[in-house]
Structures are given as structure tokens and as C-alpha cells.
mmCIF file of C-alpha atoms in Angstrom:
data_model
loop_
_atom_site.group_PDB
_atom_site.id
_atom_site.type_symbol
_atom_site.label_atom_id
_atom_site.label_comp_id
_atom_site.label_asym_id
_atom_site.label_seq_id
_atom_site.Cartn_x
_atom_site.Cartn_y
_atom_site.Cartn_z
ATOM 1 C CA MET A 1 0.001 -0.084 0.011
ATOM 2 C CA LYS A 2 2.810 2.388 0.941
ATOM 3 C CA LYS A 3 4.540 1.577 -2.442
ATOM 4 C CA GLN A 4 1.278 2.433 -4.340
ATOM 5 C CA LEU A 5 0.920 5.706 -2.474
ATOM 6 C CA TRP A 6 4.553 6.574 -3.142
ATOM 7 C CA THR A 7 4.135 5.694 -6.794
ATOM 8 C CA ALA A 8 1.005 7.870 -7.133
ATOM 9 C CA LEU A 9 2.707 10.790 -5.318
ATOM 10 C CA SER A 10 5.807 10.415 -7.575
ATOM 11 C CA VAL A 11 3.588 10.670 -10.628
ATOM 12 C CA ILE A 12 1.960 13.773 -9.337
ATOM 13 C CA LEU A 13 5.210 15.428 -8.390
ATOM 14 C CA PHE A 14 6.612 14.472 -11.881
ATOM 15 C CA ALA A 15 3.682 15.948 -13.641
ATOM 16 C CA GLY A 16 3.960 19.124 -11.610
ATOM 17 C CA SER A 17 7.590 19.386 -12.303
ATOM 18 C CA ALA A 18 7.103 18.752 -16.071
ATOM 19 C CA TRP A 19 4.427 21.459 -16.135
ATOM 20 C CA ALA A 20 6.774 23.867 -14.239
ATOM 21 C CA GLN A 21 9.498 23.248 -16.717
ATOM 22 C CA ALA A 22 7.210 23.728 -19.743
ATOM 23 C CA MET A 23 8.020 27.391 -19.818
ATOM 24 C CA GLY A 24 9.230 29.776 -22.405
ATOM 25 C CA SER A 25 9.324 33.473 -22.706
ATOM 26 C CA LEU A 26 7.647 36.143 -24.682
ATOM 27 C CA ALA A 27 9.004 39.577 -25.532
ATOM 28 C CA VAL A 28 7.623 42.478 -27.495
ATOM 29 C CA ASN A 29 10.054 45.184 -28.550
ATOM 30 C CA GLY A 30 9.278 48.683 -29.440
ATOM 31 C CA VAL A 31 8.612 52.141 -27.951
ATOM 32 C CA GLY A 32 5.162 53.266 -26.936
ATOM 33 C CA GLY A 33 3.996 56.657 -28.417
ATOM 34 C CA GLU A 34 3.474 59.779 -26.246
ATOM 35 C CA ASN A 35 -0.272 59.385 -26.496
ATOM 36 C CA GLN A 36 -0.468 55.715 -25.801
ATOM 37 C CA GLY A 37 -1.381 55.703 -22.176
ATOM 38 C CA PHE A 38 -1.247 52.047 -21.134
ATOM 39 C CA ARG A 39 1.870 50.834 -22.844
ATOM 40 C CA LYS A 40 1.434 47.197 -21.595
ATOM 41 C CA VAL A 41 1.505 43.961 -23.628
ATOM 42 C CA LYS A 42 -1.494 41.784 -23.116
ATOM 43 C CA ALA A 43 -1.183 38.097 -23.949
ATOM 44 C CA VAL A 44 -3.685 35.338 -23.687
ATOM 45 C CA ARG A 45 -2.812 31.551 -24.017
ATOM 46 C CA CYS A 46 -5.444 29.463 -25.774
ATOM 47 C CA ASP A 47 -5.849 25.741 -26.307
ATOM 48 C CA THR A 48 -6.386 25.786 -30.171
ATOM 49 C CA THR A 49 -7.891 22.297 -29.999
ATOM 50 C CA LYS A 50 -10.654 23.443 -27.802
ATOM 51 C CA ARG A 51 -12.585 26.477 -28.745
ATOM 52 C CA GLY A 52 -13.044 28.919 -25.901
ATOM 53 C CA SER A 53 -10.420 27.375 -23.795
ATOM 54 C CA CYS A 54 -8.059 30.298 -22.853
ATOM 55 C CA ASP A 55 -6.196 31.271 -19.772
ATOM 56 C CA ASN A 56 -6.468 34.541 -17.913
ATOM 57 C CA PRO A 57 -4.489 37.302 -19.672
ATOM 58 C CA VAL A 58 -0.924 38.209 -18.658
ATOM 59 C CA PHE A 59 0.401 41.780 -18.832
ATOM 60 C CA PHE A 60 4.011 42.845 -19.084
ATOM 61 C CA ASP A 61 6.213 45.739 -20.230
ATOM 62 C CA LEU A 62 7.775 46.288 -23.665
ATOM 63 C CA ASN A 63 11.348 45.092 -24.289
ATOM 64 C CA LYS A 64 11.388 42.793 -21.284
ATOM 65 C CA PRO A 65 11.194 38.994 -21.935
ATOM 66 C CA THR A 66 8.654 37.550 -19.702
ATOM 67 C CA ALA A 67 8.318 33.901 -18.484
ATOM 68 C CA VAL A 68 5.177 32.348 -19.639
ATOM 69 C CA PRO A 69 3.839 28.802 -20.168
ATOM 70 C CA ALA A 70 4.471 27.315 -23.532
ATOM 71 C CA GLY A 71 1.663 27.299 -25.953
ATOM 72 C CA MET A 72 -0.218 29.414 -28.469
ATOM 73 C CA TYR A 73 -0.958 33.079 -27.605
ATOM 74 C CA ILE A 74 -3.067 35.897 -28.798
ATOM 75 C CA VAL A 75 -0.909 39.107 -28.254
ATOM 76 C CA GLY A 76 -2.015 42.700 -28.191
ATOM 77 C CA PHE A 77 -0.686 46.212 -27.460
ATOM 78 C CA GLU A 78 -2.757 49.495 -27.061
ATOM 79 C CA ASN A 79 -5.790 48.063 -28.927
ATOM 80 C CA SER A 80 -3.713 46.597 -31.738
ATOM 81 C CA ILE A 81 -3.413 42.898 -32.161
ATOM 82 C CA ASN A 82 -0.782 40.782 -33.735
ATOM 83 C CA PRO A 83 -2.233 39.244 -36.952
ATOM 84 C CA ASP A 84 -1.492 35.554 -36.021
ATOM 85 C CA LEU A 85 -1.354 33.296 -33.111
ATOM 86 C CA VAL A 86 2.073 33.273 -31.540
ATOM 87 C CA GLN A 87 3.729 30.159 -30.476
ATOM 88 C CA VAL A 88 5.903 30.198 -27.336
ATOM 89 C CA ARG A 89 8.211 27.110 -27.158
ATOM 90 C CA GLU A 90 9.468 25.477 -24.014
ATOM 91 C CA GLY A 91 12.934 26.806 -23.154
ATOM 92 C CA SER A 92 13.080 29.572 -25.768
ATOM 93 C CA THR A 93 12.113 33.164 -26.174
ATOM 94 C CA THR A 94 9.664 34.317 -28.793
ATOM 95 C CA THR A 95 10.158 37.971 -29.805
ATOM 96 C CA LEU A 96 7.726 40.289 -31.637
ATOM 97 C CA GLN A 97 8.542 43.598 -32.964
ATOM 98 C CA LEU A 98 5.988 46.594 -33.036
ATOM 99 C CA GLU A 99 5.726 48.741 -36.094
ATOM 100 C CA ARG A 100 6.087 52.473 -35.768
ATOM 101 C CA ILE A 101 3.480 54.893 -37.515
ATOM 102 C CA ASP A 102 4.781 58.434 -37.818
ATOM 103 C CA ILE A 103 2.243 61.189 -37.657
ATOM 104 C CA PRO A 104 2.365 63.326 -40.876
ATOM 105 C CA ALA A 105 3.746 66.761 -40.053
ATOM 106 C CA VAL A 106 0.744 68.500 -41.489
ATOM 107 C CA MET A 107 -1.395 66.754 -38.862
ATOM 108 C CA LYS A 108 0.532 67.258 -35.696
ATOM 109 C CA ASN A 109 -1.117 70.523 -34.626
ATOM 110 C CA ASN A 110 -4.513 69.050 -34.820
ATOM 111 C CA ASN A 111 -6.339 66.299 -32.784
ATOM 112 C CA VAL A 112 -5.097 63.193 -34.427
ATOM 113 C CA ARG A 113 -6.903 59.812 -34.285
ATOM 114 C CA VAL A 114 -5.140 56.660 -35.311
ATOM 115 C CA TYR A 115 -7.462 53.664 -35.565
ATOM 116 C CA ARG A 116 -7.683 50.153 -37.011
ATOM 117 C CA ASP A 117 -8.919 50.058 -40.572
ATOM 118 C CA MET A 118 -11.668 47.519 -40.314
ATOM 119 C CA GLY A 119 -12.221 47.636 -44.016
ATOM 120 C CA LYS A 120 -9.017 45.614 -44.561
ATOM 121 C CA LEU A 121 -9.100 41.845 -44.330
ATOM 122 C CA VAL A 122 -6.122 41.666 -41.952
ATOM 123 C CA GLU A 123 -8.015 43.616 -39.211
ATOM 124 C CA GLN A 124 -11.174 41.631 -39.904
ATOM 125 C CA GLN A 125 -9.325 38.380 -39.397
ATOM 126 C CA LYS A 126 -8.065 39.593 -36.053
ATOM 127 C CA ILE A 127 -11.630 39.907 -34.922
ATOM 128 C CA TYR A 128 -12.471 36.536 -36.186
ATOM 129 C CA MET A 129 -9.350 35.081 -34.426
ATOM 130 C CA THR A 130 -10.196 36.557 -31.028
ATOM 131 C CA MET A 131 -13.871 35.778 -31.164
ATOM 132 C CA TYR A 132 -13.357 32.314 -32.266
ATOM 133 C CA HIS A 133 -10.688 31.259 -29.702
ATOM 134 C CA MET A 134 -11.677 33.358 -26.806
ATOM 135 C CA LYS A 135 -15.401 33.527 -27.628
ATOM 136 C CA ARG A 136 -15.269 37.260 -26.701
ATOM 137 C CA HIS A 137 -13.344 40.353 -27.841
ATOM 138 C CA PHE A 138 -9.797 40.709 -26.854
ATOM 139 C CA PHE A 139 -9.548 43.963 -25.068
ATOM 140 C CA PHE A 140 -11.831 45.900 -22.618
ATOM 141 C CA LEU A 141 -12.775 49.012 -24.371
ATOM 142 C CA ASP A 142 -14.443 52.224 -23.317
ATOM 143 C CA LYS A 143 -16.076 54.916 -25.506
ATOM 144 C CA ASP A 144 -17.160 57.554 -23.005
ATOM 145 C CA ASN A 145 -13.916 59.517 -23.197
ATOM 146 C CA PHE A 146 -13.365 60.024 -26.961
ATOM 147 C CA ASP A 147 -16.725 58.809 -28.597
ATOM 148 C CA ASP A 148 -14.449 56.085 -30.185
ATOM 149 C CA LEU A 149 -13.173 52.944 -28.405
ATOM 150 C CA TYR A 150 -9.947 52.913 -26.531
ATOM 151 C CA LEU A 151 -8.651 50.826 -23.635
ATOM 152 C CA ALA A 152 -10.800 50.879 -20.631
ATOM 153 C CA GLY A 153 -9.249 51.650 -17.222
ATOM 154 C CA ALA A 154 -10.230 49.748 -14.158
ATOM 155 C CA TRP A 155 -12.834 52.418 -13.142
ATOM 156 C CA GLU A 156 -14.421 52.552 -16.573
ATOM 157 C CA ARG A 157 -17.425 50.780 -18.044
ATOM 158 C CA ASP A 158 -16.481 48.341 -20.808
ATOM 159 C CA TYR A 159 -18.366 48.544 -24.142
ATOM 160 C CA VAL A 160 -17.577 45.324 -26.052
ATOM 161 C CA GLN A 161 -17.149 42.487 -23.544
ATOM 162 C CA ARG A 162 -20.923 41.926 -23.345
ATOM 163 C CA PHE A 163 -21.089 41.028 -27.063
ATOM 164 C CA THR A 164 -20.678 37.249 -26.557
ATOM 165 C CA TYR A 165 -22.964 34.460 -27.843
ATOM 166 C CA GLU A 166 -23.714 32.853 -24.416
ATOM 167 C CA ALA A 167 -27.339 33.220 -25.236
ATOM 168 C CA CYS A 168 -26.823 30.496 -28.068
ATOM 169 C CA ASP A 169 -26.072 27.943 -25.249
ATOM 170 C CA ASN A 170 -29.740 27.903 -24.221
ATOM 171 C CA PHE A 171 -31.483 29.246 -27.419
ATOM 172 C CA VAL A 172 -35.238 28.702 -27.207
ATOM 173 C CA LYS A 173 -37.494 29.434 -30.273
ATOM 174 C CA PRO A 174 -41.066 30.218 -29.212
ATOM 175 C CA TYR A 175 -44.020 29.328 -31.235
ATOM 176 C CA ASP A 176 -44.839 31.817 -33.927
ATOM 177 C CA ALA A 177 -41.413 33.531 -33.327
ATOM 178 C CA PRO A 178 -40.934 37.051 -34.668
ATOM 179 C CA SER A 179 -38.449 37.624 -37.460
ATOM 180 C CA SER A 180 -35.731 38.895 -35.036
ATOM 181 C CA VAL A 181 -35.769 35.607 -33.174
ATOM 182 C CA LEU A 182 -35.676 33.669 -36.489
ATOM 183 C CA ARG A 183 -32.522 35.551 -37.453
ATOM 184 C CA ALA A 184 -31.043 34.971 -33.999
ATOM 185 C CA GLU A 185 -31.577 31.228 -34.613
ATOM 186 C CA GLN A 186 -29.556 31.376 -37.757
ATOM 187 C CA ILE A 187 -26.724 33.326 -36.134
ATOM 188 C CA CYS A 188 -26.653 30.825 -33.287
ATOM 189 C CA ILE A 189 -26.276 28.010 -35.798
ATOM 190 C CA ALA A 190 -23.431 29.730 -37.447
ATOM 191 C CA TRP A 191 -21.831 30.544 -34.162
ATOM 192 C CA ASN A 192 -22.214 26.949 -32.776
ATOM 193 C CA ASN A 193 -21.165 25.185 -36.083
ATOM 194 C CA ALA A 194 -18.025 27.324 -36.683
ATOM 195 C CA ARG A 195 -14.871 25.203 -37.145
ATOM 196 C CA SER A 196 -12.474 27.954 -37.900
ATOM 197 C CA PRO A 197 -12.179 31.692 -37.291
ATOM 198 C CA MET A 198 -13.262 32.476 -40.851
ATOM 199 C CA ASP A 199 -16.582 30.602 -40.290
ATOM 200 C CA LEU A 200 -17.533 33.610 -38.219
ATOM 201 C CA ARG A 201 -17.356 36.162 -41.085
ATOM 202 C CA GLY A 202 -21.052 36.221 -41.525
ATOM 203 C CA LEU A 203 -21.735 37.659 -37.943
ATOM 204 C CA PHE A 204 -20.043 40.904 -38.868
ATOM 205 C CA ASP A 205 -20.575 43.757 -41.305
ATOM 206 C CA PHE A 206 -17.378 45.686 -42.063
ATOM 207 C CA GLY A 207 -18.998 48.124 -44.523
ATOM 208 C CA VAL A 208 -16.445 48.781 -47.242
ATOM 209 C CA GLY A 209 -18.663 50.944 -49.510
ATOM 210 C CA TYR A 210 -17.819 54.560 -50.251
ATOM 211 C CA GLY A 211 -18.376 56.679 -47.080
ATOM 212 C CA GLU A 212 -18.365 53.766 -44.846
ATOM 213 C CA LYS A 213 -14.544 53.514 -44.319
ATOM 214 C CA ASP A 214 -14.707 55.216 -40.941
ATOM 215 C CA GLY A 215 -13.255 52.263 -39.077
ATOM 216 C CA SER A 216 -16.544 51.296 -37.479
ATOM 217 C CA PHE A 217 -18.307 48.030 -37.974
ATOM 218 C CA LYS A 218 -21.488 46.091 -37.029
ATOM 219 C CA GLN A 219 -21.834 42.798 -35.079
ATOM 220 C CA MET A 220 -24.951 40.559 -35.350
ATOM 221 C CA TRP A 221 -25.459 39.832 -31.681
ATOM 222 C CA VAL A 222 -27.969 37.407 -29.929
ATOM 223 C CA SER A 223 -29.033 38.767 -26.567
ATOM 224 C CA GLN A 224 -31.331 37.298 -23.981
ATOM 225 C CA PRO A 225 -34.037 36.200 -24.441
ATOM 226 C CA SER A 226 -32.879 34.936 -27.865
ATOM 227 C CA ASP A 227 -33.261 38.192 -29.715
ATOM 228 C CA MET A 228 -31.042 39.378 -32.649
ATOM 229 C CA LEU A 229 -29.633 42.908 -32.359
ATOM 230 C CA VAL A 230 -27.212 44.761 -34.683
ATOM 231 C CA MET A 231 -24.619 46.428 -32.625
ATOM 232 C CA LYS A 232 -22.353 49.140 -33.952
ATOM 233 C CA HIS A 233 -18.747 49.248 -32.811
ATOM 234 C CA PRO A 234 -17.199 52.764 -33.066
ATOM 235 C CA ARG A 235 -13.568 53.131 -34.276
ATOM 236 C CA TYR A 236 -10.992 51.154 -32.481
ATOM 237 C CA LEU A 237 -8.367 53.791 -31.499
ATOM 238 C CA VAL A 238 -4.700 52.708 -30.830
ATOM 239 C CA ALA A 239 -3.812 56.078 -29.061
ATOM 240 C CA VAL A 240 -5.484 58.931 -27.195
ATOM 241 C CA PRO A 241 -6.541 61.662 -29.747
ATOM 242 C CA ILE A 242 -4.365 64.569 -28.788
ATOM 243 C CA LYS A 243 -2.384 67.325 -30.385
ATOM 244 C CA GLY A 244 1.345 67.259 -30.829
ATOM 245 C CA SER A 245 1.793 63.463 -31.047
ATOM 246 C CA THR A 246 4.544 62.301 -33.390
ATOM 247 C CA PHE A 247 4.174 58.496 -33.534
ATOM 248 C CA VAL A 248 2.369 55.461 -32.378
ATOM 249 C CA SER A 249 3.460 51.890 -32.041
ATOM 250 C CA VAL A 250 1.234 49.003 -33.155
ATOM 251 C CA PHE A 251 1.281 45.360 -34.329
ATOM 252 C CA PRO A 252 1.416 44.669 -38.122
ATOM 253 C CA GLY A 253 -1.892 45.511 -39.698
ATOM 254 C CA ALA A 254 -3.973 48.155 -41.477
ATOM 255 C CA TYR A 255 -4.632 51.604 -39.862
ATOM 256 C CA ARG A 256 -6.034 55.025 -40.649
ATOM 257 C CA ILE A 257 -4.908 58.418 -39.514
ATOM 258 C CA SER A 258 -7.346 61.292 -39.288
ATOM 259 C CA ALA A 259 -7.068 64.830 -38.097
ATOM 260 C CA GLU A 260 -9.787 67.336 -37.180
ATOM 261 C CA GLY A 261 -8.683 70.695 -38.794
ATOM 262 C CA LYS A 262 -6.894 72.407 -41.645
ATOM 263 C CA ASP A 263 -3.123 72.773 -42.563
ATOM 264 C CA ALA A 264 -1.207 75.997 -42.497
ATOM 265 C CA LYS A 265 -2.605 77.009 -45.891
ATOM 266 C CA GLY A 266 -6.252 76.538 -44.758
ATOM 267 C CA LYS A 267 -6.749 73.375 -46.679
ATOM 268 C CA THR A 268 -8.815 70.545 -45.125
ATOM 269 C CA ILE A 269 -6.540 67.819 -43.857
ATOM 270 C CA LYS A 270 -7.042 64.473 -45.648
ATOM 271 C CA ASN A 271 -7.114 61.171 -43.841
ATOM 272 C CA VAL A 272 -4.120 58.798 -44.330
ATOM 273 C CA SER A 273 -4.460 55.116 -44.831
ATOM 274 C CA ILE A 274 -1.490 52.961 -44.032
ATOM 275 C CA GLU A 275 -0.525 49.233 -43.829
ATOM 276 C CA VAL A 276 2.453 48.334 -41.802
ATOM 277 C CA GLY A 277 4.459 45.023 -41.085
ATOM 278 C CA ASN A 278 5.102 41.814 -42.829
ATOM 279 C CA TYR A 279 1.892 39.764 -43.262
ATOM 280 C CA SER A 280 0.037 38.387 -46.261
ATOM 281 C CA LYS A 281 -1.756 41.154 -48.015
ATOM 282 C CA SER A 282 -3.321 38.881 -50.572
ATOM 283 C CA GLY A 283 -7.025 39.912 -50.512
ATOM 284 C CA SER A 284 -6.274 42.610 -47.966
ATOM 285 C CA THR A 285 -8.977 44.840 -49.508
ATOM 286 C CA LEU A 286 -11.614 42.192 -49.049
ATOM 287 C CA GLY A 287 -14.706 43.031 -47.056
ATOM 288 C CA PHE A 288 -18.425 42.539 -47.219
ATOM 289 C CA SER A 289 -21.638 44.220 -46.277
ATOM 290 C CA LEU A 290 -24.154 42.002 -44.531
ATOM 291 C CA ASN A 291 -27.750 42.082 -45.586
ATOM 292 C CA VAL A 292 -29.534 41.277 -42.333
ATOM 293 C CA ASP A 293 -32.891 40.565 -43.852
ATOM 294 C CA GLY A 294 -31.479 37.989 -46.083
ATOM 295 C CA LEU A 295 -29.410 36.237 -43.622
ATOM 296 C CA PHE A 296 -28.298 32.620 -44.497
ATOM 297 C CA THR A 297 -30.759 32.018 -47.303
ATOM 298 C CA ASN A 298 -30.242 28.435 -48.634
ATOM 299 C CA LEU A 299 -29.284 27.646 -52.194
ATOM 300 C CA GLY A 300 -32.573 25.925 -52.749
ATOM 301 C CA GLU A 301 -34.558 29.223 -52.053
ATOM 302 C CA GLY A 302 -33.342 31.217 -54.950
ATOM 303 C CA ASP A 303 -31.204 31.193 -58.181
ATOM 304 C CA CYS A 304 -27.648 32.373 -57.594
ATOM 305 C CA ALA A 305 -27.436 33.547 -61.106
ATOM 306 C CA SER A 306 -29.613 36.415 -60.312
ATOM 307 C CA ALA A 307 -28.931 36.790 -56.553
ATOM 308 C CA ARG A 308 -28.648 40.014 -54.710
ATOM 309 C CA THR A 309 -25.735 38.631 -52.558
ATOM 310 C CA TRP A 310 -24.021 35.257 -52.301
ATOM 311 C CA GLU A 311 -21.366 33.607 -50.151
ATOM 312 C CA THR A 312 -18.211 31.643 -51.000
ATOM 313 C CA GLU A 313 -15.714 29.783 -48.959
ATOM 314 C CA SER A 314 -13.335 32.818 -48.971
ATOM 315 C CA ARG A 315 -15.790 35.765 -48.697
ATOM 316 C CA ALA A 316 -19.309 36.317 -47.361
ATOM 317 C CA TYR A 317 -21.977 38.431 -48.987
ATOM 318 C CA CYS A 318 -20.549 38.994 -52.459
ATOM 319 C CA THR A 319 -22.273 41.603 -54.631
ATOM 320 C CA SER A 320 -20.260 41.311 -57.820
ATOM 321 C CA ASP A 321 -18.287 38.668 -59.872
ATOM 322 C CA ASP A 322 -15.527 41.394 -60.024
ATOM 323 C CA GLN A 323 -14.832 41.141 -56.407
ATOM 324 C CA GLU A 324 -11.950 38.786 -55.399
ATOM 325 C CA GLY A 325 -13.203 35.417 -54.074
ATOM 326 C CA CYS A 326 -16.765 36.047 -55.565
ATOM 327 C CA ASP A 327 -17.054 33.345 -58.229
ATOM 328 C CA ARG A 328 -20.822 32.556 -58.493
ATOM 329 C CA SER A 329 -20.166 29.055 -59.471
ATOM 330 C CA ALA A 330 -18.506 28.497 -56.188
ATOM 331 C CA ALA A 331 -21.353 30.040 -54.084
ATOM 332 C CA SER A 332 -22.544 28.037 -51.113
ATOM 333 C CA SER A 333 -25.542 30.137 -50.359
ATOM 334 C CA CYS A 334 -27.302 33.171 -51.864
ATOM 335 C CA THR A 335 -29.980 35.700 -51.279
ATOM 336 C CA PRO A 336 -32.401 35.967 -54.222
ATOM 337 C CA MET A 337 -33.554 39.376 -55.611
#
């Protein structure tokens, strides 16, 4: 009996020792901008084999390798997110480098806003990645201070963390359900059946038409009791909008810079769009505009040859064959005229 107890204890101790040794380190190098107030890296380890299985976040300073358990991480800084999952290996250091965005001189004497360009696929995929693996948005964000979303302090009210799909766990469709509940049912089906981050693309509208490229987007959300709502996310700022700022530091991705005012000659200052870092830009201009009333129409309910919108494996809600990834012959669903 004593031998059995000792054997069991040895196994437990060995397992604990093995886990303790399964450590690596993560470092993010760069310099925070003058108007980036938090300047902390946020990293969340997720079990990529089990959706929604993520650890509590860890926070650490720039340029300081920090010991963390080995695994796959989502990593962010100042409301920007690294485009891909980051692997930390046992016994080694994984290092990421921030990109610097310099504010154009003509803008520096105006209130400058730098925000994520949600009209570009690289930023859309970051939303899919975090929502798929974490089942919620990555940062706690507040809009009360600037009308746009920036990191929320401990004393501030979060704006986005409530946009989960927990209501889909206990979805109940009443008899003679209204249209909003029927749409909520289809959203829950899409959410529950997702097998990859891209499977969530039909739950978001990243409007890319003329006049819509303001960085905002819409999320099709299911609230209690099983009702579908369209929730608008304001622009995702990566710094506080103040005068005199010279640069911001972000992870690779797509961003826009806007200024409220005129230059020295009295001309209205134009916004600047910029993509930074090394990532695959193939299809980086992809986007889609979701038609909520025609959500998830099956192929059998209309002819895709004359459809108003259709969906393929690489893009949701196509409106023209000229758009990349929008071959009608590859359509998996469509919304008839």
C-alpha cells in the first residue's frame, strides 16, 4: 500500500515538475507613443484544439522578456493585435516587433486619431481570431472619453465584452417567433457550428462601400432572451487623440490616421490610410456588407445567377463577380432578388 501511495505521489510530483518546466518567454520590442497611455502588452494563451479554452491574460512591459507557459498566444498592445497566433516554445524566447507609424507633419497641430482600418481583411481576421478562440473580444474598451473605443481603465465601463454568444447555449425558439428571433436562430447556428475563425465572417458587417470607411463595423449579436440585435462598434483607437503626437506603435496591420482641422494654408487635412508590417496582403481589401434581412438563405430558395448577394468559402456576401473570391459558380448560399 505504501509503495502504491509513493508511486502515485511520484507521478503527481513528476507531472507538476514537467508542467513547471514547460515554460518559455515572450517579448515584444518597441517604444510606446506619447499618447499611448497604457503601454502594456496583453497576452492570452489558448488551447487551439478546444474553442473557448483560454487562460487569464498576462500583462508585461515592452522590451522585457517575460516567462510564460509554453503554448499558443493571442498578443495585443494598445488596442492593436498581432495578426497571427504566436507560439511560445519551451525553453526559448519568442520575440515580436512593434511597427512605428509616424504622424504626418501637417497633422501634428490637430487632434489626431489613429485607428484600425476594419475595411481591410487583416483587421477583420483579427476579430474572427479572437472571437473564435476566446469567444469574446480581446480588449476591454471604453467609448465615454473620446466617442471612439480605446482601452478601458479599471474604473471605466466596458463597451464590448458583453457581445458574447452565451445566449446561444440555451436558445429557445418560441411558437410563432418574430423575425428577429428567427434571425437569432440562424446566427446561433453559425456560431455553434463554426470550425475555424473564418466561419464567423457572416456575423460581422465591415462596410467597405464609399463613405463607410470610417473604421466602425457592425456585429450581429444574440441577446437574452434569444433576440437578434445589430450592434455598432465605433472606431478602434490605438492611441489617445491629442495634439502634438509624433508617432504610435502597433502590431502589423492596417490603420487610418485622421485629423480634425486644416493645414497651415487653410486646406482641409485628408485622412491617411497605411498598412504596416510583414503579413500576407493577398485579399487585404476584401470585405463585405451584410444584408441582415436576407441572412443565411439556402441555395434551394433562390437562383444564384440573379442573386442579390452570395457567399463563397473565402468571402461572405458577395455583390459582384468582379470582387476577389466571388465566383458565383462556387457559391455556397445566396439571397435572391
